[in-house]
Short mmCIF file of C-alpha atoms in Angstrom, two decimals:
data_model
loop_
_atom_site.label_atom_id
_atom_site.label_comp_id
_atom_site.label_asym_id
_atom_site.label_seq_id
_atom_site.Cartn_x
_atom_site.Cartn_y
_atom_site.Cartn_z
CA MET A 5 196.11 166.49 114.03
CA ASN A 6 197.90 163.23 113.19
CA ILE A 7 201.20 163.20 111.47
CA GLN A 8 203.76 160.41 110.41
CA LEU A 9 207.38 161.02 111.61
CA ARG A 10 210.57 159.51 110.16
CA TYR A 11 214.03 159.53 111.50
CA PHE A 12 217.31 158.63 109.57
CA ALA A 13 220.99 157.62 110.11
CA SER A 14 222.38 158.93 113.47
CA VAL A 15 219.19 160.52 114.41
CA ARG A 16 217.31 157.15 114.15
CA GLU A 17 220.10 155.52 115.97
CA LYS A 18 220.12 157.80 118.86
CA LEU A 19 216.39 158.04 119.21
CA GLY A 20 216.01 154.21 118.85
CA THR A 21 213.11 154.44 116.38
CA SER A 22 212.88 154.94 112.70
CA GLN A 23 209.08 156.09 112.47
CA GLU A 24 205.95 156.58 114.39
CA SER A 25 202.54 157.93 113.99
CA LEU A 26 201.78 161.05 116.22
CA ALA A 27 198.71 163.06 117.41
CA VAL A 28 200.09 166.59 118.12
CA PRO A 29 198.41 169.08 120.37
CA ALA A 30 196.69 172.15 119.04
CA HIS A 31 199.42 174.67 119.81
CA VAL A 32 202.25 172.36 117.51
CA GLN A 33 201.77 174.14 114.25
CA THR A 34 205.14 174.12 112.58
CA ILE A 35 208.07 171.78 112.14
CA GLY A 36 210.09 174.08 114.84
CA ASP A 37 207.14 173.49 117.26
CA LEU A 38 207.17 169.99 116.58
CA ARG A 39 210.89 169.61 117.29
CA ALA A 40 210.37 171.40 120.65
CA HIS A 41 207.33 169.19 121.47
CA LEU A 42 209.49 166.18 120.87
CA ARG A 43 212.24 167.51 123.07
CA GLU A 44 209.85 167.32 126.03
CA ARG A 45 210.39 163.65 125.93
CA GLY A 46 213.76 164.14 127.75
CA GLY A 47 216.69 161.81 127.45
CA PRO A 48 217.93 161.24 123.85
CA TRP A 49 214.95 163.23 122.45
CA ALA A 50 216.13 166.54 124.30
CA GLU A 51 219.66 165.91 123.43
CA THR A 52 219.36 164.68 119.49
CA LEU A 53 216.60 167.53 118.64
CA ALA A 54 218.35 170.38 120.68
CA ASP A 55 218.62 173.64 119.13
CA GLY A 56 222.01 174.33 117.76
CA ARG A 57 222.23 170.58 116.82
CA SER A 58 223.08 170.24 113.11
CA LEU A 59 219.84 168.86 111.96
CA ARG A 60 217.92 168.76 108.52
CA MET A 61 214.05 168.63 108.25
CA ALA A 62 211.76 167.39 105.60
CA TYR A 63 208.11 168.11 105.12
CA ASN A 64 206.32 165.47 102.87
CA GLN A 65 209.98 164.42 101.60
CA GLN A 66 210.98 167.77 100.72
CA MET A 67 213.94 169.69 102.39
CA THR A 68 212.51 172.44 104.47
CA ASP A 69 213.24 174.49 107.69
CA ALA A 70 211.58 174.84 111.03
CA SER A 71 209.04 177.41 109.81
CA ALA A 72 207.12 174.79 107.51
CA ARG A 73 203.40 174.29 108.79
CA LEU A 74 202.26 170.97 109.63
CA SER A 75 199.00 169.38 108.12
CA GLU A 76 196.79 166.57 108.58
CA GLY A 77 198.66 163.38 107.58
CA CYS A 78 201.97 165.04 106.56
CA GLU A 79 205.31 163.19 106.85
CA VAL A 80 207.88 165.03 108.71
CA ALA A 81 211.55 163.57 108.73
CA PHE A 82 214.48 164.62 110.99
CA PHE A 83 217.92 163.53 109.88
CA PRO A 84 221.69 164.72 109.74
CA PRO A 85 223.34 166.66 107.04
CA VAL A 86 223.53 164.26 104.29
CA THR A 87 226.69 162.45 102.94
CA GLY A 88 226.02 160.29 99.76
CA GLY A 89 227.91 160.65 96.63
CA MET B 15 214.46 156.04 84.09
CA PRO B 16 217.03 158.48 84.64
CA VAL B 17 217.28 158.08 88.33
CA ARG B 18 217.85 154.84 90.07
CA VAL B 19 218.66 153.85 93.62
CA GLN B 20 219.95 150.41 93.92
CA THR B 21 221.91 147.65 96.00
CA GLN B 22 223.39 146.15 92.73
CA ASP B 23 226.61 147.29 91.21
CA PHE B 24 226.31 149.19 87.69
CA ASP B 25 228.36 148.61 84.38
CA VAL B 26 229.42 152.23 83.18
CA GLY B 27 230.12 151.34 79.78
CA ALA B 28 226.65 149.68 79.34
CA GLU B 29 224.79 152.62 81.18
CA ILE B 30 226.62 154.98 79.00
CA ALA B 31 225.82 153.17 75.72
CA GLY B 32 222.24 153.10 76.71
CA LEU B 33 222.11 156.69 77.47
CA ARG B 34 223.37 157.74 74.11
CA ALA B 35 221.85 154.81 72.10
CA GLY B 36 220.41 156.05 68.73
CA ASP B 37 220.93 159.73 69.43
CA ALA B 38 223.28 161.14 66.70
CA ARG B 39 222.71 164.71 68.31
CA VAL B 40 225.06 163.58 71.07
CA GLY B 41 228.65 164.86 70.54
CA ALA B 42 229.64 164.62 74.28
CA VAL B 43 229.30 162.38 77.34
CA ALA B 44 230.57 163.66 80.60
CA SER B 45 230.53 160.95 83.59
CA PHE B 46 231.58 160.82 86.98
CA ILE B 47 232.05 157.74 89.34
CA GLY B 48 232.27 157.89 93.02
CA THR B 49 234.06 155.07 94.74
CA VAL B 50 234.64 153.61 98.20
CA ARG B 51 237.86 154.68 99.47
CA ASP B 52 239.84 152.59 102.23
CA ILE B 53 240.67 155.45 104.38
CA ASN B 54 238.86 158.38 105.77
CA ASP B 55 239.56 161.22 108.10
CA GLY B 56 242.87 159.32 109.00
CA SER B 57 241.11 155.86 109.90
CA GLY B 58 241.21 152.60 107.77
CA VAL B 59 237.65 151.77 106.38
CA SER B 60 236.86 148.31 105.83
CA GLU B 61 233.25 148.63 104.85
CA MET B 62 230.47 151.31 104.28
CA GLU B 63 226.74 151.04 104.70
CA LEU B 64 224.65 153.40 102.66
CA GLU B 65 221.17 154.37 104.07
CA HIS B 66 218.86 156.59 102.25
CA TYR B 67 215.04 157.95 102.59
CA PRO B 68 213.12 155.86 100.21
CA GLY B 69 210.72 157.95 98.09
CA MET B 70 212.38 161.34 98.81
CA THR B 71 215.61 160.19 97.35
CA GLU B 72 214.11 159.53 94.30
CA LYS B 73 212.34 162.73 93.92
CA SER B 74 215.27 164.97 95.29
CA LEU B 75 217.59 163.36 92.32
CA GLU B 76 214.70 163.95 89.83
CA ASP B 77 214.50 167.48 91.02
CA ILE B 78 218.38 167.96 90.68
CA VAL B 79 218.32 166.38 87.03
CA ALA B 80 215.34 168.67 86.09
CA GLN B 81 217.40 171.89 87.30
CA ALA B 82 220.51 170.70 85.43
CA LYS B 83 218.11 170.32 82.31
CA ALA B 84 216.54 173.85 82.82
CA ARG B 85 219.99 175.24 83.08
CA TRP B 86 222.16 173.75 80.31
CA ASN B 87 221.55 172.47 76.84
CA ILE B 88 222.10 168.64 77.61
CA PHE B 89 220.00 165.92 76.30
CA GLU B 90 219.91 163.08 78.94
CA ALA B 91 221.21 162.63 82.37
CA LEU B 92 221.54 159.56 84.48
CA VAL B 93 222.06 159.21 87.91
CA ILE B 94 222.76 155.67 89.64
CA HIS B 95 223.35 155.49 93.35
CA ARG B 96 223.98 152.35 95.26
CA ILE B 97 222.78 151.71 98.86
CA GLY B 98 223.46 148.92 101.42
CA PRO B 99 226.83 147.44 102.52
CA LEU B 100 229.76 148.33 100.21
CA LYS B 101 233.60 147.61 100.36
CA PRO B 102 236.64 149.70 99.45
CA LEU B 103 237.09 149.85 95.67
CA ASP B 104 233.03 149.59 94.85
CA GLN B 105 231.26 152.02 92.76
CA ILE B 106 229.05 154.10 94.84
CA VAL B 107 227.39 156.55 92.28
CA LEU B 108 227.28 157.13 88.60
CA VAL B 109 226.14 160.59 87.01
CA ALA B 110 226.48 160.83 83.26
CA VAL B 111 225.26 163.64 80.86
CA THR B 112 224.88 163.72 77.11
CA SER B 113 225.09 167.00 75.19
CA ALA B 114 226.15 168.31 71.84
CA HIS B 115 229.33 169.91 73.04
CA ARG B 116 231.57 169.33 76.06
CA GLY B 117 230.92 172.29 78.03
CA GLU B 118 227.47 171.69 79.07
CA ALA B 119 228.21 168.10 79.64
CA PHE B 120 231.06 168.92 82.20
CA ALA B 121 229.16 171.70 84.00
CA ALA B 122 225.66 169.70 84.17
CA CYS B 123 227.60 166.84 85.37
CA GLU B 124 229.32 168.50 88.13
CA PHE B 125 226.33 170.42 89.23
CA ILE B 126 224.25 167.17 89.57
CA MET B 127 227.22 165.94 91.74
CA ASP B 128 227.53 168.78 93.96
CA TYR B 129 223.69 169.06 94.67
CA LEU B 130 223.49 165.47 95.17
CA LYS B 131 226.22 165.58 98.00
CA THR B 132 224.23 168.28 99.79
CA GLN B 133 220.59 167.62 98.85
CA ALA B 134 220.04 164.05 98.22
CA PRO B 135 219.24 162.05 101.47
CA PHE B 136 221.76 159.50 101.75
CA TRP B 137 223.98 158.84 104.63
CA LYS B 138 227.31 156.87 105.10
CA LYS B 139 228.34 154.90 107.96
CA GLU B 140 231.72 153.47 107.85
CA THR B 141 233.21 150.63 109.71
CA THR B 142 236.59 151.33 111.14
CA PRO B 143 239.23 149.67 113.63
CA GLN B 144 237.90 151.98 116.26
CA GLY B 145 234.14 150.84 115.54
CA ALA B 146 231.59 152.14 113.19
CA ARG B 147 230.76 155.63 112.92
CA TRP B 148 228.56 157.94 110.71
CA VAL B 149 230.45 160.20 108.07
CA ASP B 150 230.17 163.75 109.03
CA ALA B 151 228.89 166.23 106.28
CA ARG B 152 231.72 168.30 104.84
CA VAL B 153 232.07 172.10 104.71
CA SER B 154 233.64 171.75 101.41
CA ASP B 155 230.50 170.17 99.77
CA ASP B 156 228.67 173.28 100.97
CA LYS B 157 231.15 175.46 99.47
CA ALA B 158 231.10 173.47 96.13
CA LEU B 159 227.51 174.33 96.10
CA GLU B 160 228.04 178.14 96.22
CA LYS B 161 229.61 178.37 92.81
CA TRP B 162 226.10 177.38 91.15
CA GLN B 163 224.24 180.01 93.05
CA GLY B 164 223.40 183.50 92.03
CA GLY B 165 223.49 182.95 88.46
CA PRO B 166 223.60 180.63 85.28
CA GLN B 167 227.23 180.35 85.05
CA GLY B 168 228.06 177.96 82.49
CA LYS B 169 224.85 178.69 80.65
CA PRO B 170 225.72 178.99 76.77
#
């Protein structure tokens, strides 16, 4: 399954990238699985996406949680709590 | 368009005039303007950079406006949020709501701002004498949201 990934604000800076296309292995089915899968890259990925870090997730541009299921071509974003207004 | 994300400044008077133009049902207009402060968390702020998630931002603001319209008897709601580099004194955000009576307009305006602060994907990075830093989300913003949950308070 191929998905699009987006990163914003402090998460984008710590990871050093704003977006990527990724082919995910079959066992990665939810956003929570994806977060764990990306942590395996180590370094800033392990640190920034660690459990317990205050992180927000969006699935196809809607705020969601770790249980959201991935689908072919979907867009997933990781970012810190929002601070607009 | 009831929702706009833009780098340029906005003219509050002209925006409100446009919002209620030709609509004699309107008896109340409530508006909120957020501006850049020169101090935050004890440090001077010389500049602020607003980042957002293009696409999701507009959708989330439209969704918040739709929720406000479902909850109160309001006629129109406008949200303008600026992005890019801003300086102290600059305007950041405008929320304006029209209704027949003030109660709905005040409540819907506050509701839209409270949801925007916690749901719309904007992030502030401020430049201080100690360097640039991302602004932390405030617990008080989550608290502000709680008063709208669990019932249609303010609905006439």
